[in-house]
Amino acid sequence: MRPESEEELARLVAEAAGPLRIRGGGTREIGRPVPGEVVETGGLSGITLHEPGALTLVARAGTPLSEIDAQLAGDGQRLAFEPMDHRPLLGTAGAPTIGGVIAAGVSGPRRIAVGAARDFLLGVRFVDGAGTVVSNGGRVMKNVTGYDLVKLMAGSWGTLGILTEVSLKVLAKPAAEATLIARGLSATEGVAALSRALTSPFDVTGAAHLDAATTGGDSETRVRIEGLEGSVAYRLRALRSGALPGWETAEGEASAALWREVRDVLPFAGRQGAVWQVSVKPTDGPHVSQALREAGIEHAALYDWGGGRVWLLTPDAGDAGAASLRAATRGLGGHATLLRASPATRAAVPPFPPRANGVAALDAALRAKFDPRGILNPGLMA
Amino acid sequence: MEMPAPSAAVLAKRDRIVERLRKLLPADAVIDDPAETRAYECDALTAYACSPLAVVLPSTTEEVSAILGLCHAEQVPVVPRGAGTSLAGGSLPTEDSVILGVARMTEVLETDYDNRFIRVQTGRTNLSVTGAVEEDGFFYAPDPSSQLACAIAGNIAMNSGGAHCLKYGVTTNNLLGVTLVQMDGTVLELGGAHLDPGGLDLLGVVCGSEGQLGVVTEATLRILPKPEGARPVLMGFFSNEIAGACVSDIIKAGVLPVAIEFMDRPCIRACEAFAKAGYPDVEALLIVEVEGSETEIEEQLGLILQIARRHEPEVLREAADADEAARIWLGRKSAFGAMGQINDYICLDGTIPVSKLPEVLRGIRELSRGYGLEVANVFHAGDGNMHPLILFNANEGELGKAEALGADILTLCVEVGGCLTGEHGVGIEKRDLMSVQYTPADLEAQMRVKDVFDPAWLLNPAKVFPLAASASRRIAAE
């Protein structure tokens, strides 16, 4: 099914006889495999408003991300939360949509400095599981009128409703960027260096450590600075003479390429194995890798968000390390999502992290309210 | 403004409820003497007041859980209260309700600089969160005007903002985790020191839910390293339109100031008379503040001043030193106090798209003339969050007229693509206007969330949603 309007989508959902699989660009096949008839959002496409002076963009959910990027670039702006392109890592094709980015709550390296997809989402329109059109939030930056269903919809993977339109806060693309690089640090040393950078007043917008198994050579620790030309130069000097003594520098496009690599987890693309996305507090990042080592599980680790987001490449056999990772994140505080694995592994291991009992009960009750028949991507996040 | 009639059943068992509460808490943590409960009869929306059945002041999450469990069993409505600084009546009691105040819960539980967070009990005031970390070079970013007094609990309930959220975001963007006590006493942890939920973003919907989904007793907050410096610049313009266009151009240019504040002539004059900050007598005034090292400040201000000059400003005043910087902020920071000296006032909080500033300011002027009440404008221009102050005389019975003007102004905000409230919350104040912004289906979707968290509709029940919209749920729950 490929509805051409919000009304048509609402009717299709209201009349649906069975489960529906919601599909934007089809580039993020993540979570439990879902049964049901495919509903494509590609017919709900187009930017409906872009006001550069108000930092606002409104687009229908099926709008290709490339169209949004191009529109924003025309006015020197961008989506500041730096959404990951999952295609290289997952080996998918197709054109990612803005609805998919929001439904999957996708944010990149800059998330530590500016916030996640949910923080830039100002408003939503969606069709709930009963076929009712709901609007929440709006197109202004400060809005506390009623409950914030906007946040609830971001990262809900279509299980509460099918997004039809999103309003976003956008930001200007800075004039300059640069990256400071160190090689050969251990994960603990690397994360400590990232902490030093992130606790400095120098507005670091990227902080990553790629271990030796990830780079295939020396480990690499990277810190990104963005802003006006003079400001970037000043902060580079300040960091190199303080928190990050003697680190190498990459500027402009060379710097941008380093962060595309981190954003899209390119070192794991095309390599065999399962991929995990783990969230812990930054200094706990290396402990997650340690837990796998103690269980005798070989792996590569790419630390983003100053150590707080750990991408792991593990053997796609047995539970792919699930037991060790989930025990570790339970103990440390955090969670682990199985992002890429064979269908067999994804059927055996719940891809989304298990939730505490009381929280799981709220999840289930919310889904029952918004999708009483349980037809929207049923079980995807289970 | 109407509140539902108190439950006769609850009022009838008043003594038993108080007696049971006393068994759960230390003697000084339960207040039921009418002379003392009067201190809790209203918040900063002083036009409405009602003494509660009792007030409880717990010190721990366990006590909060026990209180809520008891009130749930007895079917007693509970109104959570932070510091009582809500401008929307968010903690206005009803006669049959227990006020649950978190004012005694002020501990810092954990400070972690490497991971850039602090965990506090939520009765702690906003400013004292920064106070706990500033010696080590950190701060907590959201800065509502009431930050000296307001509690983190209330900030989370209302998703409070402040003058500097253009760069740093509002409460929800700086909140990493909470301990939430549900109405039945269940204690839940949502989020933590890590980022993002790994499932549905329940933390995101709890923040800003106005104390209707649970009582937040502990919070993990993001703290940031303090910038090296900050400097404001003051600009005076010949018209509101020109000032509005200047704001838009600054934002478009790619310099993101930490704050862009706007005042119109009535507000400037009142502030000047009150604070004597040396403001020029212009039609519209902007205060733009940037942060960074000396070099970075120069670079940013250079760009900003270049843009401002294109708009032929009447006055451009850079702060040469800390003293001058403080004077530039002095008038703005005393705006509400200045207004209070002259008149009673209602402070509105609508947000509009920045591009609609001139149009909305014109509309407000016309409405103001029509009602014969003066309106002064002071607001966060960078993010379109307006604070029109409607001046009236309560002794001459002008409250009703002022409220009607307020409703018309907020309706105008919604009509141009904005919203009723940007950072104060709905409470009782904007409750009955919710239908201007939302369809019945939109409100239904929000009320479903309350059904899930608080099926009996006992937590702060008569707020946020128009009484008619929530009536069937509140009655069914009884």
PDB file of N, CA and C in Angstrom, chain A residues 160-221:
ATOM      1  N   LEU A 160       3.486   3.309  17.732  1.00  0.00           N
ATOM      2  CA  LEU A 160       2.396   4.078  18.350  1.00  0.00           C
ATOM      3  C   LEU A 160       1.561   4.794  17.295  1.00  0.00           C
ATOM      4  N   GLY A 161       2.125   4.949  16.131  1.00  0.00           N
ATOM      5  CA  GLY A 161       1.431   5.645  15.064  1.00  0.00           C
ATOM      6  C   GLY A 161       2.348   5.765  13.863  1.00  0.00           C
ATOM      7  N   ILE A 162       1.744   6.075  12.713  1.00  0.00           N
ATOM      8  CA  ILE A 162       2.530   6.265  11.494  1.00  0.00           C
ATOM      9  C   ILE A 162       2.693   7.758  11.278  1.00  0.00           C
ATOM     10  N   LEU A 163       3.936   8.224  11.308  1.00  0.00           N
ATOM     11  CA  LEU A 163       4.190   9.655  11.137  1.00  0.00           C
ATOM     12  C   LEU A 163       3.760  10.099   9.746  1.00  0.00           C
ATOM     13  N   THR A 164       3.109  11.276   9.678  1.00  0.00           N
ATOM     14  CA  THR A 164       2.768  11.822   8.364  1.00  0.00           C
ATOM     15  C   THR A 164       3.485  13.137   8.104  1.00  0.00           C
ATOM     16  N   GLU A 165       3.827  13.860   9.178  1.00  0.00           N
ATOM     17  CA  GLU A 165       4.528  15.138   8.996  1.00  0.00           C
ATOM     18  C   GLU A 165       5.367  15.424  10.228  1.00  0.00           C
ATOM     19  N   VAL A 166       6.531  16.013  10.022  1.00  0.00           N
ATOM     20  CA  VAL A 166       7.385  16.380  11.154  1.00  0.00           C
ATOM     21  C   VAL A 166       7.862  17.823  10.992  1.00  0.00           C
ATOM     22  N   SER A 167       7.945  18.550  12.122  1.00  0.00           N
ATOM     23  CA  SER A 167       8.555  19.885  12.120  1.00  0.00           C
ATOM     24  C   SER A 167       9.860  19.788  12.863  1.00  0.00           C
ATOM     25  N   LEU A 168      10.875  20.410  12.309  1.00  0.00           N
ATOM     26  CA  LEU A 168      12.210  20.279  12.877  1.00  0.00           C
ATOM     27  C   LEU A 168      12.864  21.627  13.090  1.00  0.00           C
ATOM     28  N   LYS A 169      13.658  21.698  14.144  1.00  0.00           N
ATOM     29  CA  LYS A 169      14.549  22.835  14.324  1.00  0.00           C
ATOM     30  C   LYS A 169      15.820  22.519  13.539  1.00  0.00           C
ATOM     31  N   VAL A 170      16.276  23.471  12.758  1.00  0.00           N
ATOM     32  CA  VAL A 170      17.511  23.266  11.997  1.00  0.00           C
ATOM     33  C   VAL A 170      18.526  24.306  12.457  1.00  0.00           C
ATOM     34  N   LEU A 171      19.782  24.093  12.145  1.00  0.00           N
ATOM     35  CA  LEU A 171      20.803  25.062  12.550  1.00  0.00           C
ATOM     36  C   LEU A 171      21.701  25.411  11.366  1.00  0.00           C
ATOM     37  N   ALA A 172      22.377  26.537  11.502  1.00  0.00           N
ATOM     38  CA  ALA A 172      23.315  26.945  10.459  1.00  0.00           C
ATOM     39  C   ALA A 172      24.519  26.008  10.459  1.00  0.00           C
ATOM     40  N   LYS A 173      25.021  25.751   9.271  1.00  0.00           N
ATOM     41  CA  LYS A 173      26.236  24.954   9.140  1.00  0.00           C
ATOM     42  C   LYS A 173      27.397  25.898   9.443  1.00  0.00           C
ATOM     43  N   PRO A 174      28.261  25.528  10.394  1.00  0.00           N
ATOM     44  CA  PRO A 174      29.347  26.448  10.737  1.00  0.00           C
ATOM     45  C   PRO A 174      30.327  26.621   9.585  1.00  0.00           C
ATOM     46  N   ALA A 175      31.048  27.735   9.641  1.00  0.00           N
ATOM     47  CA  ALA A 175      31.969  28.058   8.551  1.00  0.00           C
ATOM     48  C   ALA A 175      33.149  27.090   8.504  1.00  0.00           C
ATOM     49  N   ALA A 176      33.569  26.592   9.656  1.00  0.00           N
ATOM     50  CA  ALA A 176      34.803  25.798   9.682  1.00  0.00           C
ATOM     51  C   ALA A 176      34.683  24.615  10.621  1.00  0.00           C
ATOM     52  N   GLU A 177      35.474  23.572  10.350  1.00  0.00           N
ATOM     53  CA  GLU A 177      35.578  22.454  11.281  1.00  0.00           C
ATOM     54  C   GLU A 177      36.982  21.898  11.252  1.00  0.00           C
ATOM     55  N   ALA A 178      37.357  21.261  12.358  1.00  0.00           N
ATOM     56  CA  ALA A 178      38.668  20.623  12.427  1.00  0.00           C
ATOM     57  C   ALA A 178      38.606  19.480  13.421  1.00  0.00           C
ATOM     58  N   THR A 179      39.501  18.515  13.249  1.00  0.00           N
ATOM     59  CA  THR A 179      39.548  17.370  14.152  1.00  0.00           C
ATOM     60  C   THR A 179      40.957  17.200  14.693  1.00  0.00           C
ATOM     61  N   LEU A 180      41.046  16.937  15.971  1.00  0.00           N
ATOM     62  CA  LEU A 180      42.326  16.608  16.607  1.00  0.00           C
ATOM     63  C   LEU A 180      42.394  15.090  16.734  1.00  0.00           C
ATOM     64  N   ILE A 181      43.558  14.528  16.444  1.00  0.00           N
ATOM     65  CA  ILE A 181      43.688  13.071  16.388  1.00  0.00           C
ATOM     66  C   ILE A 181      44.905  12.600  17.197  1.00  0.00           C
ATOM     67  N   ALA A 182      44.694  11.519  17.975  1.00  0.00           N
ATOM     68  CA  ALA A 182      45.821  10.843  18.628  1.00  0.00           C
ATOM     69  C   ALA A 182      45.763   9.371  18.238  1.00  0.00           C
ATOM     70  N   ARG A 183      46.918   8.726  18.170  1.00  0.00           N
ATOM     71  CA  ARG A 183      46.953   7.310  17.782  1.00  0.00           C
ATOM     72  C   ARG A 183      47.585   6.470  18.885  1.00  0.00           C
ATOM     73  N   GLY A 184      47.135   5.221  18.966  1.00  0.00           N
ATOM     74  CA  GLY A 184      47.785   4.249  19.839  1.00  0.00           C
ATOM     75  C   GLY A 184      47.343   4.265  21.294  1.00  0.00           C
ATOM     76  N   LEU A 185      46.320   5.049  21.624  1.00  0.00           N
ATOM     77  CA  LEU A 185      45.844   5.050  23.015  1.00  0.00           C
ATOM     78  C   LEU A 185      44.994   3.813  23.273  1.00  0.00           C
ATOM     79  N   SER A 186      45.001   3.331  24.519  1.00  0.00           N
ATOM     80  CA  SER A 186      44.076   2.256  24.901  1.00  0.00           C
ATOM     81  C   SER A 186      42.689   2.873  25.006  1.00  0.00           C
ATOM     82  N   ALA A 187      41.656   2.011  25.076  1.00  0.00           N
ATOM     83  CA  ALA A 187      40.291   2.545  25.161  1.00  0.00           C
ATOM     84  C   ALA A 187      40.127   3.412  26.405  1.00  0.00           C
ATOM     85  N   THR A 188      40.701   2.956  27.517  1.00  0.00           N
ATOM     86  CA  THR A 188      40.571   3.731  28.755  1.00  0.00           C
ATOM     87  C   THR A 188      41.283   5.081  28.635  1.00  0.00           C
ATOM     88  N   GLU A 189      42.477   5.065  28.049  1.00  0.00           N
ATOM     89  CA  GLU A 189      43.208   6.328  27.844  1.00  0.00           C
ATOM     90  C   GLU A 189      42.462   7.236  26.860  1.00  0.00           C
ATOM     91  N   GLY A 190      41.934   6.607  25.817  1.00  0.00           N
ATOM     92  CA  GLY A 190      41.217   7.376  24.798  1.00  0.00           C
ATOM     93  C   GLY A 190      39.990   8.057  25.395  1.00  0.00           C
ATOM     94  N   VAL A 191      39.197   7.301  26.142  1.00  0.00           N
ATOM     95  CA  VAL A 191      37.980   7.855  26.735  1.00  0.00           C
ATOM     96  C   VAL A 191      38.334   8.931  27.767  1.00  0.00           C
ATOM     97  N   ALA A 192      39.425   8.727  28.499  1.00  0.00           N
ATOM     98  CA  ALA A 192      39.855   9.748  29.469  1.00  0.00           C
ATOM     99  C   ALA A 192      40.210  11.043  28.740  1.00  0.00           C
ATOM    100  N   ALA A 193      40.883  10.910  27.592  1.00  0.00           N
ATOM    101  CA  ALA A 193      41.233  12.103  26.815  1.00  0.00           C
ATOM    102  C   ALA A 193      39.960  12.788  26.303  1.00  0.00           C
ATOM    103  N   LEU A 194      38.990  11.986  25.870  1.00  0.00           N
ATOM    104  CA  LEU A 194      37.730  12.562  25.379  1.00  0.00           C
ATOM    105  C   LEU A 194      37.024  13.307  26.513  1.00  0.00           C
ATOM    106  N   SER A 195      37.082  12.740  27.720  1.00  0.00           N
ATOM    107  CA  SER A 195      36.483  13.414  28.881  1.00  0.00           C
ATOM    108  C   SER A 195      37.155  14.758  29.139  1.00  0.00           C
ATOM    109  N   ARG A 196      38.480  14.780  29.027  1.00  0.00           N
ATOM    110  CA  ARG A 196      39.188  16.047  29.229  1.00  0.00           C
ATOM    111  C   ARG A 196      38.708  17.090  28.214  1.00  0.00           C
ATOM    112  N   ALA A 197      38.541  16.645  26.978  1.00  0.00           N
ATOM    113  CA  ALA A 197      38.096  17.585  25.939  1.00  0.00           C
ATOM    114  C   ALA A 197      36.663  18.042  26.211  1.00  0.00           C
ATOM    115  N   LEU A 198      35.813  17.109  26.599  1.00  0.00           N
ATOM    116  CA  LEU A 198      34.394  17.437  26.788  1.00  0.00           C
ATOM    117  C   LEU A 198      34.141  18.244  28.052  1.00  0.00           C
ATOM    118  N   THR A 199      35.064  18.214  28.996  1.00  0.00           N
ATOM    119  CA  THR A 199      34.892  19.027  30.197  1.00  0.00           C
ATOM    120  C   THR A 199      35.635  20.362  30.078  1.00  0.00           C
ATOM    121  N   SER A 200      36.215  20.612  28.908  1.00  0.00           N
ATOM    122  CA  SER A 200      36.826  21.922  28.658  1.00  0.00           C
ATOM    123  C   SER A 200      35.734  22.865  28.161  1.00  0.00           C
ATOM    124  N   PRO A 201      35.980  24.173  28.191  1.00  0.00           N
ATOM    125  CA  PRO A 201      34.926  25.081  27.699  1.00  0.00           C
ATOM    126  C   PRO A 201      34.951  25.254  26.181  1.00  0.00           C
ATOM    127  N   PHE A 202      35.537  24.321  25.431  1.00  0.00           N
ATOM    128  CA  PHE A 202      35.795  24.574  24.014  1.00  0.00           C
ATOM    129  C   PHE A 202      34.782  23.965  23.052  1.00  0.00           C
ATOM    130  N   ASP A 203      33.588  23.663  23.549  1.00  0.00           N
ATOM    131  CA  ASP A 203      32.482  23.257  22.664  1.00  0.00           C
ATOM    132  C   ASP A 203      32.845  22.143  21.678  1.00  0.00           C
ATOM    133  N   VAL A 204      33.262  21.029  22.205  1.00  0.00           N
ATOM    134  CA  VAL A 204      33.591  19.876  21.371  1.00  0.00           C
ATOM    135  C   VAL A 204      32.303  19.285  20.797  1.00  0.00           C
ATOM    136  N   THR A 205      32.263  19.033  19.482  1.00  0.00           N
ATOM    137  CA  THR A 205      31.031  18.509  18.879  1.00  0.00           C
ATOM    138  C   THR A 205      31.184  17.085  18.350  1.00  0.00           C
ATOM    139  N   GLY A 206      32.312  16.465  18.654  1.00  0.00           N
ATOM    140  CA  GLY A 206      32.500  15.068  18.287  1.00  0.00           C
ATOM    141  C   GLY A 206      33.614  14.520  19.150  1.00  0.00           C
ATOM    142  N   ALA A 207      33.440  13.309  19.681  1.00  0.00           N
ATOM    143  CA  ALA A 207      34.456  12.737  20.568  1.00  0.00           C
ATOM    144  C   ALA A 207      34.386  11.223  20.427  1.00  0.00           C
ATOM    145  N   ALA A 208      35.335  10.653  19.673  1.00  0.00           N
ATOM    146  CA  ALA A 208      35.258   9.224  19.358  1.00  0.00           C
ATOM    147  C   ALA A 208      36.619   8.543  19.528  1.00  0.00           C
ATOM    148  N   HIS A 209      36.547   7.247  19.810  1.00  0.00           N
ATOM    149  CA  HIS A 209      37.768   6.431  19.892  1.00  0.00           C
ATOM    150  C   HIS A 209      37.528   5.134  19.122  1.00  0.00           C
ATOM    151  N   LEU A 210      38.417   4.848  18.156  1.00  0.00           N
ATOM    152  CA  LEU A 210      38.301   3.626  17.351  1.00  0.00           C
ATOM    153  C   LEU A 210      39.416   2.698  17.789  1.00  0.00           C
ATOM    154  N   ASP A 211      39.081   1.522  18.317  1.00  0.00           N
ATOM    155  CA  ASP A 211      40.155   0.651  18.806  1.00  0.00           C
ATOM    156  C   ASP A 211      40.886  -0.015  17.643  1.00  0.00           C
ATOM    157  N   ALA A 212      41.989  -0.697  17.968  1.00  0.00           N
ATOM    158  CA  ALA A 212      42.854  -1.250  16.914  1.00  0.00           C
ATOM    159  C   ALA A 212      42.104  -2.265  16.058  1.00  0.00           C
ATOM    160  N   ALA A 213      41.223  -3.046  16.684  1.00  0.00           N
ATOM    161  CA  ALA A 213      40.467  -4.035  15.911  1.00  0.00           C
ATOM    162  C   ALA A 213      39.512  -3.350  14.942  1.00  0.00           C
ATOM    163  N   THR A 214      39.137  -2.119  15.238  1.00  0.00           N
ATOM    164  CA  THR A 214      38.246  -1.361  14.354  1.00  0.00           C
ATOM    165  C   THR A 214      39.015  -0.743  13.195  1.00  0.00           C
ATOM    166  N   THR A 215      40.173  -0.134  13.493  1.00  0.00           N
ATOM    167  CA  THR A 215      40.932   0.541  12.425  1.00  0.00           C
ATOM    168  C   THR A 215      41.760  -0.449  11.606  1.00  0.00           C
ATOM    169  N   GLY A 216      42.086  -1.606  12.201  1.00  0.00           N
ATOM    170  CA  GLY A 216      42.979  -2.544  11.532  1.00  0.00           C
ATOM    171  C   GLY A 216      44.433  -2.115  11.657  1.00  0.00           C
ATOM    172  N   GLY A 217      44.710  -1.080  12.403  1.00  0.00           N
ATOM    173  CA  GLY A 217      46.085  -0.625  12.647  1.00  0.00           C
ATOM    174  C   GLY A 217      46.170  -0.088  14.067  1.00  0.00           C
ATOM    175  N   ASP A 218      46.706   1.134  14.201  1.00  0.00           N
ATOM    176  CA  ASP A 218      46.706   1.773  15.513  1.00  0.00           C
ATOM    177  C   ASP A 218      45.295   2.248  15.862  1.00  0.00           C
ATOM    178  N   SER A 219      45.023   2.298  17.152  1.00  0.00           N
ATOM    179  CA  SER A 219      43.749   2.899  17.570  1.00  0.00           C
ATOM    180  C   SER A 219      43.802   4.385  17.226  1.00  0.00           C
ATOM    181  N   GLU A 220      42.614   4.987  17.113  1.00  0.00           N
ATOM    182  CA  GLU A 220      42.555   6.412  16.774  1.00  0.00           C
ATOM    183  C   GLU A 220      41.541   7.105  17.668  1.00  0.00           C
ATOM    184  N   THR A 221      41.951   8.233  18.257  1.00  0.00           N
ATOM    185  CA  THR A 221      41.051   8.997  19.111  1.00  0.00           C
ATOM    186  C   THR A 221      40.837  10.349  18.447  1.00  0.00           C
TER     187      THR A 221
END
